[in-house]
Amino acid sequence: MLMTAEKRAASQSRRTPPDTARGSGMTLFSNPDFDGHEAVHAFFDEATGLKGIIAVHSRALGPGFGGCRMWPYESEAEAISDVLRLSRGMSYKNALAGLSYGGGKAVIIGNSKTDKSPELFEAYGRAVDALGGRYITAEDVGIKVADMKAAARRTAYVSGIGREGSQVGGDPSPNTAYGVYLGLKAAVRHKLGREDLTGLRVAVQGVGNVGFHLCRHLHGSGAEIVVADVYKPNVDRAREAFGAEVADPAAILFEDVDVLAPCALGGVINAETIADLRAQVIAGAANNQLGVEADGITLRRRGILYAPDYVVNSAGIITVAAEYDGDVTLDEVTARIGRIHERSLAIFERADREDRPTSEIADQMAREIIAEAA
Ligand code: NAD
């Protein structure tokens, strides 16, 4: 019997870690997500139950910089695949954002709702510190500012905690959302020929830290918002604040909307879901939205404009990198985030000129920057 698109999406989202559907039984070097990563470190602390992996993909542009994710991976192989993909994504994101940082990422295997303790994050801080600055950490899914503050008691290689007397830094999510909004507007302009969002319908999958702030910008621009989240309090918050329409989490990808903004999980745009998408534009915060690279080709064939995730969600790393550098003004951070709009447009235009997927163009541009630095 054929599964409906909604059921397929629901069954995937139940079992899949945030950014990869791959990984069972794979080792490191033969893993399809291994991309010549410079180093992969496992860390363990018996006293606190800390268990995780730090991957440094490339340091051609500078130390590996990227967030730490806490997720209850079903297997170590899933965690390895996730950290490999995410760290490569950070290399590309940092390169295209013009930052002097390479790509790195950390995953902690655990449940962020039940397994956290300040001691666990202090132990994590020690694991980061042991790498002597080859990797700099910050927040990602499942991690709060307080967790990184605990890590900061054991290492200086941490950001996203704010600095006393500085307006730059802290929780990157509001800035990430603003950057996504700029990229989304660029995509609407390119695909729909519209300078404003008035009356456009936008589906937001996941109204957590970033999704909620994105809704604020969309609402302020006159867009109609449809939201879904598996965590009801977040749905209620978006409905109350912005009058958002609420959809079933299993159906949100397939809503009759102009724009789809995935702001929850990775891997949601894939061979199973693309045929049933109704949006003309995809622009959201989630990392690694495409299941595999070839999904970019399918999207192009279907005439759906995909705003590459790591291009439009780069304001978070722009913010925490500025905090870490310590000498960047708020105006400069705002200017760097503002460039997401023109960078997105440049990618869309080149993709049309060369009749290639936007995801492929972004990857190529990033690889060129990294190769030149190396
Ligand atoms: P978050 O955990 O605060 O929010 C994610 C939301 O998605 C949660 O409310 C969760 O309940 C919901 N969700 C989970 N599974 C879902 C499903 N199947 N359907 C609908 N909703 C579901 O995380 P966040 O910080 O807002 O990040 C969102 C995405 O953006 C992640 O992929 C993250 O890697 C990416 N990202 C975040 C930042 C940042 O600054 N926070 C920066 C760059 C990229």
Tab-separated table of C-alpha atoms in Angstrom, residues 148-277:
chain	number	residue	atom	x	y	z
A	148	MET	CA	27.680	27.308	27.043
A	149	LYS	CA	28.280	29.505	30.099
A	150	ALA	CA	28.993	26.309	32.067
A	151	ALA	CA	31.394	25.152	29.332
A	152	ALA	CA	33.059	28.575	29.447
A	153	ARG	CA	34.158	27.851	33.027
A	154	ARG	CA	36.571	25.293	31.522
A	155	THR	CA	37.527	26.769	28.155
A	156	ALA	CA	37.959	30.104	26.436
A	157	TYR	CA	37.176	28.530	23.041
A	158	VAL	CA	33.478	29.266	23.341
A	159	SER	CA	31.050	31.917	22.113
A	160	GLY	CA	27.324	32.682	22.138
A	161	ILE	CA	27.412	33.607	25.823
A	162	GLY	CA	27.437	37.385	25.494
A	163	ARG	CA	30.021	39.796	26.812
A	164	GLU	CA	29.499	42.275	29.581
A	165	GLY	CA	28.986	45.768	28.203
A	166	SER	CA	28.756	44.554	24.591
A	167	GLN	CA	25.698	44.573	22.361
A	168	VAL	CA	27.295	41.994	20.074
A	169	GLY	CA	26.700	38.318	20.739
A	170	GLY	CA	24.690	36.200	23.150
A	171	ASP	CA	21.874	34.020	21.824
A	172	PRO	CA	22.338	34.051	18.023
A	173	SER	CA	18.782	32.926	17.191
A	174	PRO	CA	17.158	36.368	16.674
A	175	ASN	CA	19.908	37.354	14.237
A	176	THR	CA	19.724	33.980	12.486
A	177	ALA	CA	16.017	34.583	11.969
A	178	TYR	CA	16.634	38.042	10.537
A	179	GLY	CA	19.206	36.638	8.102
A	180	VAL	CA	16.773	33.929	7.002
A	181	TYR	CA	14.157	36.626	6.478
A	182	LEU	CA	16.570	38.557	4.213
A	183	GLY	CA	17.376	35.416	2.205
A	184	LEU	CA	13.682	34.558	1.967
A	185	LYS	CA	12.908	38.035	0.644
A	186	ALA	CA	15.686	37.695	-1.938
A	187	ALA	CA	14.189	34.377	-3.074
A	188	VAL	CA	10.695	35.869	-3.316
A	189	ARG	CA	12.069	38.742	-5.356
A	190	HIS	CA	13.922	36.410	-7.713
A	191	LYS	CA	11.229	33.770	-8.125
A	192	LEU	CA	7.996	35.701	-7.733
A	193	GLY	CA	9.152	39.168	-8.811
A	194	ARG	CA	7.821	40.639	-5.567
A	195	GLU	CA	9.578	43.257	-3.427
A	196	ASP	CA	7.227	42.755	-0.487
A	197	LEU	CA	5.605	39.821	1.252
A	198	THR	CA	2.142	41.298	1.715
A	199	GLY	CA	-0.497	38.610	1.343
A	200	LEU	CA	2.008	35.825	0.595
A	201	ARG	CA	1.433	32.566	2.458
A	202	VAL	CA	4.463	31.190	4.267
A	203	ALA	CA	4.622	27.810	6.026
A	204	VAL	CA	7.076	27.664	8.929
A	205	GLN	CA	8.037	24.154	10.062
A	206	GLY	CA	9.270	24.429	13.646
A	207	VAL	CA	8.645	27.568	15.693
A	208	GLY	CA	11.471	27.212	18.203
A	209	ASN	CA	14.206	29.777	18.760
A	210	VAL	CA	14.676	30.764	15.114
A	211	GLY	CA	11.240	29.898	13.687
A	212	PHE	CA	9.456	32.100	16.202
A	213	HIS	CA	11.593	35.163	15.440
A	214	LEU	CA	11.222	34.504	11.716
A	215	CYS	CA	7.438	34.587	12.187
A	216	ARG	CA	7.795	38.008	13.807
A	217	HIS	CA	9.499	39.399	10.681
A	218	LEU	CA	7.038	37.688	8.346
A	219	HIS	CA	4.066	38.965	10.330
A	220	GLY	CA	5.525	42.474	10.344
A	221	SER	CA	5.787	42.316	6.544
A	222	GLY	CA	2.173	41.382	6.040
A	223	ALA	CA	2.652	37.697	5.195
A	224	GLU	CA	0.080	35.083	6.193
A	225	ILE	CA	1.768	32.472	8.360
A	226	VAL	CA	1.008	28.776	8.754
A	227	VAL	CA	3.020	27.057	11.487
A	228	ALA	CA	3.545	23.562	12.836
A	229	ASP	CA	5.588	22.241	15.704
A	230	VAL	CA	5.651	18.946	17.574
A	231	TYR	CA	5.955	20.921	20.836
A	232	LYS	CA	2.529	22.441	21.514
A	233	PRO	CA	3.616	25.375	23.727
A	234	ASN	CA	5.672	26.704	20.813
A	235	VAL	CA	2.681	26.478	18.474
A	236	ASP	CA	0.475	28.293	20.991
A	237	ARG	CA	3.090	31.023	21.366
A	238	ALA	CA	3.178	31.651	17.593
A	239	ARG	CA	-0.600	31.591	17.290
A	240	GLU	CA	-1.061	34.050	20.130
A	241	ALA	CA	1.717	36.419	19.043
A	242	PHE	CA	1.064	36.514	15.292
A	243	GLY	CA	-2.380	35.001	14.710
A	244	ALA	CA	-0.628	32.190	12.845
A	245	GLU	CA	-2.723	29.429	11.322
A	246	VAL	CA	-1.786	26.045	12.777
A	247	ALA	CA	-1.150	22.944	10.663
A	248	ASP	CA	-0.484	19.329	11.510
A	249	PRO	CA	3.294	18.733	11.782
A	250	ALA	CA	2.917	15.819	9.362
A	251	ALA	CA	1.315	18.067	6.732
A	252	ILE	CA	3.180	21.379	7.022
A	253	LEU	CA	5.616	20.661	4.183
A	254	PHE	CA	2.738	20.139	1.775
A	255	GLU	CA	0.621	23.184	2.634
A	256	ASP	CA	-0.704	25.292	-0.222
A	257	VAL	CA	1.731	28.171	0.325
A	258	ASP	CA	4.053	30.414	-1.688
A	259	VAL	CA	7.054	29.862	0.578
A	260	LEU	CA	8.158	26.985	2.785
A	261	ALA	CA	10.544	27.778	5.645
A	262	PRO	CA	11.972	24.608	7.239
A	263	CYS	CA	13.125	25.678	10.704
A	264	ALA	CA	13.159	22.362	12.566
A	265	LEU	CA	14.946	19.357	11.140
A	266	GLY	CA	17.426	18.640	8.389
A	267	GLY	CA	16.766	16.178	5.574
A	268	VAL	CA	13.101	17.155	5.127
A	269	ILE	CA	13.477	18.012	1.429
A	270	ASN	CA	14.067	14.614	-0.097
A	271	ALA	CA	13.039	12.128	-2.783
A	272	GLU	CA	9.941	11.216	-0.796
A	273	THR	CA	8.684	14.741	-0.139
A	274	ILE	CA	9.670	16.881	-3.148
A	275	ALA	CA	6.933	15.614	-5.470
A	276	ASP	CA	4.239	16.794	-3.056
A	277	LEU	CA	5.624	20.253	-2.223
